[in-house]
Short mmCIF file of C-alpha atoms in Angstrom, two decimals:
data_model
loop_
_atom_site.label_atom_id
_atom_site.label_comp_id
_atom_site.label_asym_id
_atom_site.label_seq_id
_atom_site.Cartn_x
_atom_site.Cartn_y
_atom_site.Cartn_z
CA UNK G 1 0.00 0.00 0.00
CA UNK G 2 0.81 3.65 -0.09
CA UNK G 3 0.89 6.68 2.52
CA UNK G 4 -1.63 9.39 0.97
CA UNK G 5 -1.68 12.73 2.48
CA UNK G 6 -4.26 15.18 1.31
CA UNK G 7 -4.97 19.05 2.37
CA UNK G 8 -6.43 20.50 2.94
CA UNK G 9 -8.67 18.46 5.26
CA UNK G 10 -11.86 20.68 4.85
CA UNK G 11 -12.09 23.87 3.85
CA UNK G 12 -15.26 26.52 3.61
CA UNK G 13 -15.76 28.51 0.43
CA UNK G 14 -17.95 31.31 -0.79
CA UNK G 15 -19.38 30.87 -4.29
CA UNK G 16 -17.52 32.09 -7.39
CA UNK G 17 -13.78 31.25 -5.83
CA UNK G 18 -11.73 27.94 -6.59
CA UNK G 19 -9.81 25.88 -4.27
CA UNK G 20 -7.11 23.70 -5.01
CA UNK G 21 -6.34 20.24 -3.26
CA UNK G 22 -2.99 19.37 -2.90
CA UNK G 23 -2.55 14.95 -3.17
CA UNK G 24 1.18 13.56 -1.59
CA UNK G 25 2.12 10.39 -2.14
CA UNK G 26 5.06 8.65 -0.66
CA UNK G 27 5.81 6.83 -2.75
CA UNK G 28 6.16 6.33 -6.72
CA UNK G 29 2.86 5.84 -8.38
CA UNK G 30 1.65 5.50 -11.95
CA UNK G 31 -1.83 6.41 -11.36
CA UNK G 32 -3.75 8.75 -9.44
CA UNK G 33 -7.31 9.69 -9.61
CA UNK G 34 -9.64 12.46 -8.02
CA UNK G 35 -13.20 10.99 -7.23
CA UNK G 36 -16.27 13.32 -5.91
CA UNK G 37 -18.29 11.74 -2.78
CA UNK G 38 -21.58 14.45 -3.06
CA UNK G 39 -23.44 14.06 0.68
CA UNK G 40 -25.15 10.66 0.61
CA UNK G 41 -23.54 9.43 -2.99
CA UNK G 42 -21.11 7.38 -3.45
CA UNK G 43 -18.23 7.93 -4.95
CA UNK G 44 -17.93 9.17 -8.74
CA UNK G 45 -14.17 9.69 -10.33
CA UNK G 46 -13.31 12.79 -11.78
CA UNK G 47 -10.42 12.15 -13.73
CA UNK G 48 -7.01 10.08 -14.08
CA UNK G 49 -4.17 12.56 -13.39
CA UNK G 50 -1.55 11.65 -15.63
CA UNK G 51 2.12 12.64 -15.05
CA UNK G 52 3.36 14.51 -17.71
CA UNK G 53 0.33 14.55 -19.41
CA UNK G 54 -3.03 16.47 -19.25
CA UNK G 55 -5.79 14.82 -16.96
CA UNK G 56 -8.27 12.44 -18.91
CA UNK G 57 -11.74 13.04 -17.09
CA UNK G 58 -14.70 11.51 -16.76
CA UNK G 59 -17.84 12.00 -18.52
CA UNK G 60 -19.61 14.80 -16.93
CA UNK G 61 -15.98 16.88 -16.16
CA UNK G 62 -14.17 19.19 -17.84
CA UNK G 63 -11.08 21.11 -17.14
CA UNK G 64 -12.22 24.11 -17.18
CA UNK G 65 -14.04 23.05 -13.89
CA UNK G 66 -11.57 20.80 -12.23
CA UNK G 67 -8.14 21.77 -13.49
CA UNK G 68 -5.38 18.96 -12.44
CA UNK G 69 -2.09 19.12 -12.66
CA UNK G 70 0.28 16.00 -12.19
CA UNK G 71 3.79 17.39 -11.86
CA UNK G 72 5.43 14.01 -10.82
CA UNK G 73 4.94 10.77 -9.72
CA UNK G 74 4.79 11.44 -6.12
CA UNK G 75 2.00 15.01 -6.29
CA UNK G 76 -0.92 15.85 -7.95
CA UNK G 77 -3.57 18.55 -7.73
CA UNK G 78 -7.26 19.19 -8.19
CA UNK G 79 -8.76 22.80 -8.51
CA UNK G 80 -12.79 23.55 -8.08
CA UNK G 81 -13.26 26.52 -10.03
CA UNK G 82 -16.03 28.78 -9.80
CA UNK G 83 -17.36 27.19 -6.54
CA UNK G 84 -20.95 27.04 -5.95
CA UNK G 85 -23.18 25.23 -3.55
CA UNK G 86 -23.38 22.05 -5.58
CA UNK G 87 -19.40 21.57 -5.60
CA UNK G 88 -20.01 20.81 -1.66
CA UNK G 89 -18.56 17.48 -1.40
CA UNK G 90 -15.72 15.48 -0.21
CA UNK G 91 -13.07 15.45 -2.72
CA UNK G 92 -10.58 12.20 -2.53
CA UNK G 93 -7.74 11.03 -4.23
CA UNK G 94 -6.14 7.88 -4.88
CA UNK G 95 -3.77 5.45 -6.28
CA UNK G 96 -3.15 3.04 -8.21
CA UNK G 97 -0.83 -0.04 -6.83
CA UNK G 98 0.28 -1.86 -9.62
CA UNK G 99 -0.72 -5.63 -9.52
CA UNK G 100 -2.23 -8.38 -11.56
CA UNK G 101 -5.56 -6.86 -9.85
CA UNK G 102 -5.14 -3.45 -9.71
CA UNK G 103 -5.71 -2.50 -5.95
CA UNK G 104 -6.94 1.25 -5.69
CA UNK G 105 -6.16 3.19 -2.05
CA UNK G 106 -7.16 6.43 -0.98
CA UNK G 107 -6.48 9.74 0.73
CA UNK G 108 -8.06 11.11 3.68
CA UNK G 109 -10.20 13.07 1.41
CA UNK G 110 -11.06 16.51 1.82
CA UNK G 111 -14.60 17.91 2.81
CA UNK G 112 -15.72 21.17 0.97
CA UNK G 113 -18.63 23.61 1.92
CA UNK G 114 -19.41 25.62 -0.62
CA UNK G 115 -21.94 28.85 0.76
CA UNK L 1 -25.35 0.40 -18.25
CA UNK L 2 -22.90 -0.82 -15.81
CA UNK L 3 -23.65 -1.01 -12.12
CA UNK L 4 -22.80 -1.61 -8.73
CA UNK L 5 -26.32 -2.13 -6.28
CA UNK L 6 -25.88 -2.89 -2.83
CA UNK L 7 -28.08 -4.00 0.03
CA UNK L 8 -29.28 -3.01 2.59
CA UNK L 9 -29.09 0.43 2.25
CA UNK L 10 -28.74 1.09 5.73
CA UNK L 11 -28.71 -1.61 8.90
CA UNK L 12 -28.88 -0.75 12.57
CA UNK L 13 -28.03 -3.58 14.58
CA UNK L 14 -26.88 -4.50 18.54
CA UNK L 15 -23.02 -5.74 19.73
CA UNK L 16 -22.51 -9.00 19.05
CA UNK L 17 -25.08 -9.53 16.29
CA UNK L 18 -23.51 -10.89 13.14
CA UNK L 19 -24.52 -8.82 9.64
CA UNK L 20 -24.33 -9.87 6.09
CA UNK L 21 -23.93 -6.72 3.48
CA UNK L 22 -24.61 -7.51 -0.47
CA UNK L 23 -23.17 -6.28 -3.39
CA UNK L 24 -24.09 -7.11 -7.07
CA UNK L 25 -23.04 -6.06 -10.14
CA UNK L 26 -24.40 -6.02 -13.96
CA UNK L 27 -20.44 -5.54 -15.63
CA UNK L 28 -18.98 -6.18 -18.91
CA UNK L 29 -15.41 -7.10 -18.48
CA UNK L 30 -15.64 -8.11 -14.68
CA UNK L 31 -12.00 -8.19 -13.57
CA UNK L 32 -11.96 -7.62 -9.56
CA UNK L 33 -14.04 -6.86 -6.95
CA UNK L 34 -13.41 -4.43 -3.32
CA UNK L 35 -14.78 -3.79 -0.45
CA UNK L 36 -14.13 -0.59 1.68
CA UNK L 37 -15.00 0.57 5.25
CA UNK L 38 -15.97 4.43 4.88
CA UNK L 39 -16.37 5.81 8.38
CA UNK L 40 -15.29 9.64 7.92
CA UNK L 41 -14.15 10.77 4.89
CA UNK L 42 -11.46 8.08 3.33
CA UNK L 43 -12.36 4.06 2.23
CA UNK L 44 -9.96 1.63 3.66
CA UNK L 45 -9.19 -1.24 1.73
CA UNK L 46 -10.58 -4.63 3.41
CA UNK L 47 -11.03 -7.04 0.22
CA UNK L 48 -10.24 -7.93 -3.49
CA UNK L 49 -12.14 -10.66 -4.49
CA UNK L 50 -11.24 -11.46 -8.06
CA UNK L 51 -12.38 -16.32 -7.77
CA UNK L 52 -15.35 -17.32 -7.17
CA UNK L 53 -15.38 -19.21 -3.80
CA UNK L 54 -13.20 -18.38 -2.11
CA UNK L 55 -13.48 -16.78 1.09
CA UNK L 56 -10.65 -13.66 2.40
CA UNK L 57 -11.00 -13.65 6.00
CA UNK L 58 -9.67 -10.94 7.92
CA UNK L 59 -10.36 -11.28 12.22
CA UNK L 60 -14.48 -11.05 12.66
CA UNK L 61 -14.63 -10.04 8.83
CA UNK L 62 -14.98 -12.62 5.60
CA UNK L 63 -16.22 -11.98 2.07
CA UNK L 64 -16.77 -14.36 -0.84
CA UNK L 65 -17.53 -13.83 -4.64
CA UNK L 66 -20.06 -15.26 -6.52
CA UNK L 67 -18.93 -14.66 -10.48
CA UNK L 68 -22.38 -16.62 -11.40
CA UNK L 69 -24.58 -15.04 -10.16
CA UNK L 70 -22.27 -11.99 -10.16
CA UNK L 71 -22.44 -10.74 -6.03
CA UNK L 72 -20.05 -10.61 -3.29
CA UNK L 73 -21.34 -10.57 0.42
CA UNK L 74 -19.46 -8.90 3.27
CA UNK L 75 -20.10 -10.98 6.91
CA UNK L 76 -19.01 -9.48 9.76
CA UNK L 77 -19.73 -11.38 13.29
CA UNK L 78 -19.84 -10.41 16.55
CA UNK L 79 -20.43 -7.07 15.50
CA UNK L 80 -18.76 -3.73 17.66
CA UNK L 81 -19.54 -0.07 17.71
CA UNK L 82 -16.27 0.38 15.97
CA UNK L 83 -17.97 -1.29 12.97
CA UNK L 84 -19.97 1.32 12.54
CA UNK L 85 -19.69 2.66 8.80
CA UNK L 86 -20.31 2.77 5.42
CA UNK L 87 -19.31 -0.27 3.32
CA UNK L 88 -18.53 0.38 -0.32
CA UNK L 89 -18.63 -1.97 -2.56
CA UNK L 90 -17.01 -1.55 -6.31
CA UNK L 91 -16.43 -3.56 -9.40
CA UNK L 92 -13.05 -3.07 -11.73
CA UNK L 93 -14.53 -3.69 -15.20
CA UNK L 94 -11.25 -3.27 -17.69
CA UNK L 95 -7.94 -5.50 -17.68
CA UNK L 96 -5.12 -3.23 -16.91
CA UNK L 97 -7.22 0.03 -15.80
CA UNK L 98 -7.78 1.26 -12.52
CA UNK L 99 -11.20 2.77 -12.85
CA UNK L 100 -14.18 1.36 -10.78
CA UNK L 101 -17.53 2.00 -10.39
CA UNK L 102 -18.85 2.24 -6.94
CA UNK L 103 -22.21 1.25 -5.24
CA UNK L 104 -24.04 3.58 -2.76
CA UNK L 105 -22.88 1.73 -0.17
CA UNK L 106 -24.70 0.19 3.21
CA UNK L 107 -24.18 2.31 6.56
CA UNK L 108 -24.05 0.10 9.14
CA UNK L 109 -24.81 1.38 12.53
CA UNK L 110 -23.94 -0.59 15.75
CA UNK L 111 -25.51 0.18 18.78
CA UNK L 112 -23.67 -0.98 22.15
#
């Protein structure tokens, strides 16, 4: 497994302003992802964060709205632009552990209120 | 359309009572199936289930696969307030991706 630190922890936001989550890894990892947990949902992924590379997102995300960057193998970051109440959510990322099976662990996540 | 269901949605239960959580899945491409514990904000790992039949075990919890009639359950006995959480269930559909889709999950409450 991997040691994922996320921040920040929970944050409260007024509507129109972007935050950016910061995703540490400590280790080397090929993949990272950035899934959306919306209050009583489970959990829906954003978009692979590729190093190097721009971000390949999910259906139903754009970059425009969630900007990544993937610097290096170890760090990657999510931006939630133009915040409004429906971006509340807890915001997670994870990685990839490479395997026959693929075995996915995750941050800590981060909560956002969005007022 | 691919998808994760599981059941019950939510259980409330006393110490010591045993619980069985389900999880099925309509996939193409099955390739693994996990099983989480969400009690704050981030899922720990407890399974990957990728035969059919063959139980992981891990103290008071155990999980098998079904890849016939395509469900997992999740037993947990002698049930503690520390189990209180949300189980996640999800499916890994591609060879050599990462991507999964989730289910909703079942919140388990124990009261003591």
């Amino acid at each position: 497994s991997a040691v994922i630190s996320q921040k920040p922890s929970r944050d409260i936001c007024q509507r129109g302003t972007s935050l950016t989550i910061q995703c540490q890894v400590d280790s080397q990892v090929t993949m990272m992802f950035w899934y959306r947990q919306q209050p009583g949902q489970s959990l829906t992924l954003i978009a692979t964060a590729n190093q190097g590379s721009e971000a390949t997102y999910e259906s139903g995300f754009v970059i425009d709205k969630f900007p990544i960057s993937r610097p290096n193998l170890t760090f990657s970051t999510l931006t939630v632009s133009n915040m409004s109440p429906e971006d509340s959510s807890i915001y997670l990322c994870s990685v990839g552990i490479s395997g026959p099976y693929n075995e996915q662990f995750f941050g800590p996540g981060t909560r956002l209120t969005v007022l | 359309e691919d998808k994760v269901v599981q059941s019950p949605l939510s259980l409330v239960v006393h110490e010591g009572d045993t619980v069985t959580l389900n999880c099925s899945y309509e996939v193409t491409n099955f390739r693994s199936l996990l099983w989480y514990k969400q009690e704050k904000k981030a899922p720990t790992f407890l399974f990957m289930l990728t035969s059919s039949g063959i139980e992981k075990k891990s103290g008071r919890l155990s999980s098998i696969l079904d890849k016939k009639e395509l469900f997992s359950i999740l037993n947990i006995t002698a049930t503690q307030t520390g189990d209180s959480a949300v189980y996640l269930c999800a499916v890994n559909m591609v060879a050599g991706t990462y991507k999964y889709i989730f289910g909703t999950g079942t919140r388990l409450k124990v009261l003591a």
